[in-house]
Amino acid sequence: MPTTKLQSRPRKISSGIHSSKLIHVYLPTVPRGLRKVIVKNELIQATWESETALSTFQPYNSDVVQDVVTRLIPYRSSVFSRRSRRKPGAWPRERPEDEYYNPFVLLLNKALEAARKELGCASGNYYDDLQFSVYDRQVEDTDDQAHPFEPGLVGCVRTVGPEEKLNWNEIMVPITVKPSWRELVEQALKYARSLFATSAREFALVISFNYKTTEVRFLFFHRSGLTSSPPVQLNTEKGWIRFIEGIVGLASVRDRSGAGMETSRDTSSYHLPWFGLCKIEELHYTMSEVTTAA
């Protein structure tokens, strides 16, 4: 089958950017192992970068964004100032990957806390209890136990303890931290697949942080592939504002639907035509029993 040469620059279509460039940068030319074959097959010609990704998936109020930016001026100055590199929470420079975990978790939680304060403490939104934590150990129900997933950072409804083990259905927002976008997207796709496998979803958010460039992307995985926000550089004013837009959008999600969850069912109930919301009382067959019987 003839192949088409990848474009060196993205081409604009409708409201977004078709990112042949992203595919070229992210995906290895020679797959190594089944996982990477799956990644390449799933994302090739199905990866988009769009300036409107955040406003589409996680709409935000621009006035709230500006208020959060103003509220965080002292914090941001202390984190990215050259004089503060030795202070707790200051940004590390040219360190191993795991030394970026705590500073990035602190930054995420500070930004999320500020967004909640500006939105109002009694907002009643979907992510009101979301807290980011350093995890860096195996997730219990990873589908490939020979190559277990060990997300460095996770977002859950509570702060995760240092010895606590999680299942994927407890992780609301996984975070990837790597030195290259190829590695970040490959890992993010694996996490998104696990989220889709353990909960009924229309899309899954993974936040990715490139510690070599100090850039963040919000990655939205869906049935058609991946839609990514452009990279935003945290230590620039413009990049910081775009990052806060993503956090305010996250804090503003109102319900399960806005978080990408399938609203017709969850793990305990189904919304059936004519019957409405029905709670599961008894499980008659498991998938393995049905498969065996067939």
Coordinates of C-alpha atoms in Angstrom, one line a residue, residues 40-239:
K40 CA 1.4 3.9 16.3
N41 CA -1.6 2.2 14.7
E42 CA -4.0 4.1 17.0
L43 CA -2.5 7.6 16.6
I44 CA -1.3 7.6 13.0
Q45 CA -3.5 10.1 11.1
A46 CA -5.6 10.4 14.2
T47 CA -3.7 13.1 16.1
W48 CA -4.8 16.7 16.1
E49 CA -3.4 19.9 17.8
S50 CA -5.9 22.7 18.2
E51 CA -5.9 26.2 19.6
T52 CA -9.5 25.5 20.6
A53 CA -8.9 22.2 22.4
L54 CA -9.2 23.6 25.9
S55 CA -12.2 25.8 25.2
T56 CA -14.0 22.9 23.4
F57 CA -13.4 20.1 26.0
Q58 CA -13.1 22.3 29.1
P59 CA -14.7 25.7 28.6
Y60 CA -13.4 28.4 31.0
N61 CA -14.3 32.0 32.0
S62 CA -11.6 34.4 30.8
D63 CA -12.3 36.8 33.8
V64 CA -11.7 34.0 36.2
V65 CA -8.5 33.0 34.4
Q66 CA -7.2 36.6 34.8
D67 CA -8.1 36.6 38.5
V68 CA -6.3 33.4 39.1
V69 CA -3.2 34.7 37.2
T70 CA -3.2 37.7 39.5
R71 CA -3.7 35.7 42.6
L72 CA -0.7 33.5 41.7
I73 CA 1.7 36.2 40.8
P74 CA 3.8 35.9 44.1
Y75 CA 3.8 32.1 43.8
R76 CA 4.8 32.0 40.2
S77 CA 7.6 34.5 40.8
S78 CA 9.0 32.4 43.7
V79 CA 8.9 29.2 41.7
F80 CA 10.6 30.4 38.5
S81 CA 12.9 33.0 39.9
R82 CA 16.6 32.3 39.5
R83 CA 17.1 33.3 43.1
S84 CA 14.7 30.7 44.4
R85 CA 16.1 27.5 42.9
R86 CA 17.1 26.2 46.3
K87 CA 13.9 26.9 48.1
P88 CA 11.3 24.2 48.7
G89 CA 8.9 24.0 45.8
A90 CA 11.4 26.0 43.5
W91 CA 11.8 24.7 40.0
P92 CA 14.7 22.2 39.5
R93 CA 17.0 22.7 36.6
E94 CA 18.5 19.8 34.6
R95 CA 17.6 17.2 37.2
P96 CA 16.4 13.5 36.9
E97 CA 12.8 13.0 36.0
D98 CA 11.5 12.1 39.5
E99 CA 12.9 15.4 41.0
Y100 CA 10.3 17.3 39.0
Y101 CA 7.4 15.3 40.5
N102 CA 6.9 17.2 43.8
P103 CA 7.4 20.7 42.2
F104 CA 4.9 19.9 39.5
V105 CA 2.3 18.4 41.9
L106 CA 2.6 21.5 44.1
L107 CA 2.2 23.8 41.1
L108 CA -0.9 21.8 39.9
N109 CA -2.5 21.9 43.4
K110 CA -1.7 25.6 43.9
A111 CA -3.3 26.5 40.6
L112 CA -6.3 24.3 41.2
E113 CA -6.8 25.8 44.7
A114 CA -6.7 29.3 43.3
A115 CA -9.1 28.4 40.6
R116 CA -11.6 27.0 43.1
K117 CA -11.3 30.2 45.2
E118 CA -12.1 32.4 42.3
L119 CA -15.0 30.2 41.1
G120 CA -16.5 30.0 44.7
C121 CA -15.9 27.4 47.4
A122 CA -19.4 26.0 47.0
S123 CA -19.3 25.6 43.3
G124 CA -20.5 21.9 43.4
N125 CA -18.5 21.0 40.3
Y126 CA -17.3 17.6 39.3
Y127 CA -13.6 18.0 40.2
D128 CA -14.2 19.9 43.5
D129 CA -12.4 17.2 45.5
L130 CA -9.6 16.6 42.9
Q131 CA -6.1 16.5 44.4
F132 CA -2.9 15.8 42.6
S133 CA -0.3 13.5 44.3
V134 CA 3.0 11.9 43.6
Y135 CA 2.4 8.1 43.0
D136 CA 5.2 6.5 41.0
R137 CA 4.3 2.9 41.6
Q138 CA 2.3 0.2 40.0
V139 CA -1.5 0.6 39.4
E140 CA -3.2 -2.6 40.8
D141 CA -5.4 -3.5 37.8
T142 CA -3.0 -2.7 34.9
D143 CA -4.0 -5.0 32.0
D144 CA -0.4 -5.9 31.2
Q145 CA 1.2 -7.2 34.4
A146 CA 4.4 -8.1 32.6
H147 CA 4.9 -4.4 31.9
P148 CA 3.0 -2.6 34.7
F149 CA 2.1 1.0 34.4
E150 CA 3.6 3.3 37.1
P151 CA 2.3 6.8 36.7
G152 CA 4.5 9.3 38.4
L153 CA 1.6 11.6 39.3
V154 CA -2.1 11.1 39.6
G155 CA -5.2 13.2 40.2
C156 CA -7.8 11.5 42.6
V157 CA -10.6 12.6 44.9
R158 CA -8.1 12.6 47.8
T159 CA -4.4 13.0 48.5
V160 CA -2.8 9.6 47.9
G161 CA -0.7 8.2 50.7
P162 CA 3.0 7.2 50.2
E163 CA 2.2 3.4 50.4
E164 CA -1.3 3.4 49.0
K165 CA -2.1 1.3 45.9
L166 CA -4.7 2.6 43.4
N167 CA -6.9 1.0 40.8
W168 CA -7.5 2.8 37.5
N169 CA -11.1 3.5 38.4
E170 CA -9.8 5.7 41.3
I171 CA -7.6 7.8 39.0
M172 CA -9.5 10.8 37.6
V173 CA -6.6 12.5 35.8
P174 CA -3.3 10.8 35.2
I175 CA -0.2 12.9 34.5
T176 CA 2.9 12.0 32.4
V177 CA 6.3 13.5 33.0
K178 CA 9.0 12.8 30.4
P179 CA 11.8 14.6 28.6
S180 CA 10.3 14.3 25.1
W181 CA 6.8 14.6 23.5
R182 CA 7.2 11.2 21.8
E183 CA 7.6 9.5 25.2
L184 CA 4.9 11.6 26.8
V185 CA 2.2 10.8 24.2
E186 CA 3.1 7.1 24.0
Q187 CA 2.8 6.9 27.8
A188 CA -0.4 9.0 27.9
L189 CA -2.1 6.8 25.4
K190 CA -1.4 3.7 27.6
Y191 CA -3.0 5.5 30.5
A192 CA -6.0 6.7 28.5
R193 CA -6.5 3.1 27.3
S194 CA -6.6 2.0 30.9
L195 CA -9.2 4.7 31.8
F196 CA -11.4 3.7 28.8
A197 CA -11.1 0.0 29.9
T198 CA -12.2 0.6 33.5
S199 CA -14.9 3.3 33.1
A200 CA -17.5 4.2 30.5
R201 CA -16.1 7.3 28.8
E202 CA -16.4 9.5 25.7
F203 CA -13.0 11.1 26.3
A204 CA -10.2 10.9 28.8
L205 CA -7.8 13.8 29.8
V206 CA -4.1 13.2 30.5
I207 CA -1.9 16.1 31.5
S208 CA 1.6 15.9 30.1
F209 CA 4.6 17.8 31.3
N210 CA 7.9 18.0 29.3
Y211 CA 10.4 18.8 31.9
K212 CA 13.2 19.4 29.4
T213 CA 11.3 22.3 27.8
T214 CA 9.1 23.2 30.8
E215 CA 6.0 22.8 28.6
V216 CA 2.6 21.4 29.3
R217 CA 0.0 19.9 27.0
F218 CA -3.6 18.9 27.9
L219 CA -4.2 15.7 25.9
F220 CA -7.8 14.6 25.2
F221 CA -8.1 11.0 24.0
H222 CA -11.4 10.0 22.3
R223 CA -12.8 7.4 20.0
S224 CA -11.4 9.3 17.0
G225 CA -7.9 9.6 18.3
L226 CA -6.1 12.4 20.2
T227 CA -6.8 16.1 20.3
S228 CA -4.0 18.1 22.0
S229 CA -3.7 21.7 23.2
P230 CA -0.6 23.4 21.9
P231 CA 2.4 23.2 24.2
V232 CA 2.5 26.0 26.8
Q233 CA 5.7 27.0 28.5
L234 CA 5.2 27.6 32.2
N235 CA 8.1 30.0 32.6
T236 CA 6.7 32.5 30.1
E237 CA 3.8 34.9 30.7
K238 CA 1.8 33.8 27.7
G239 CA 2.4 30.1 28.5

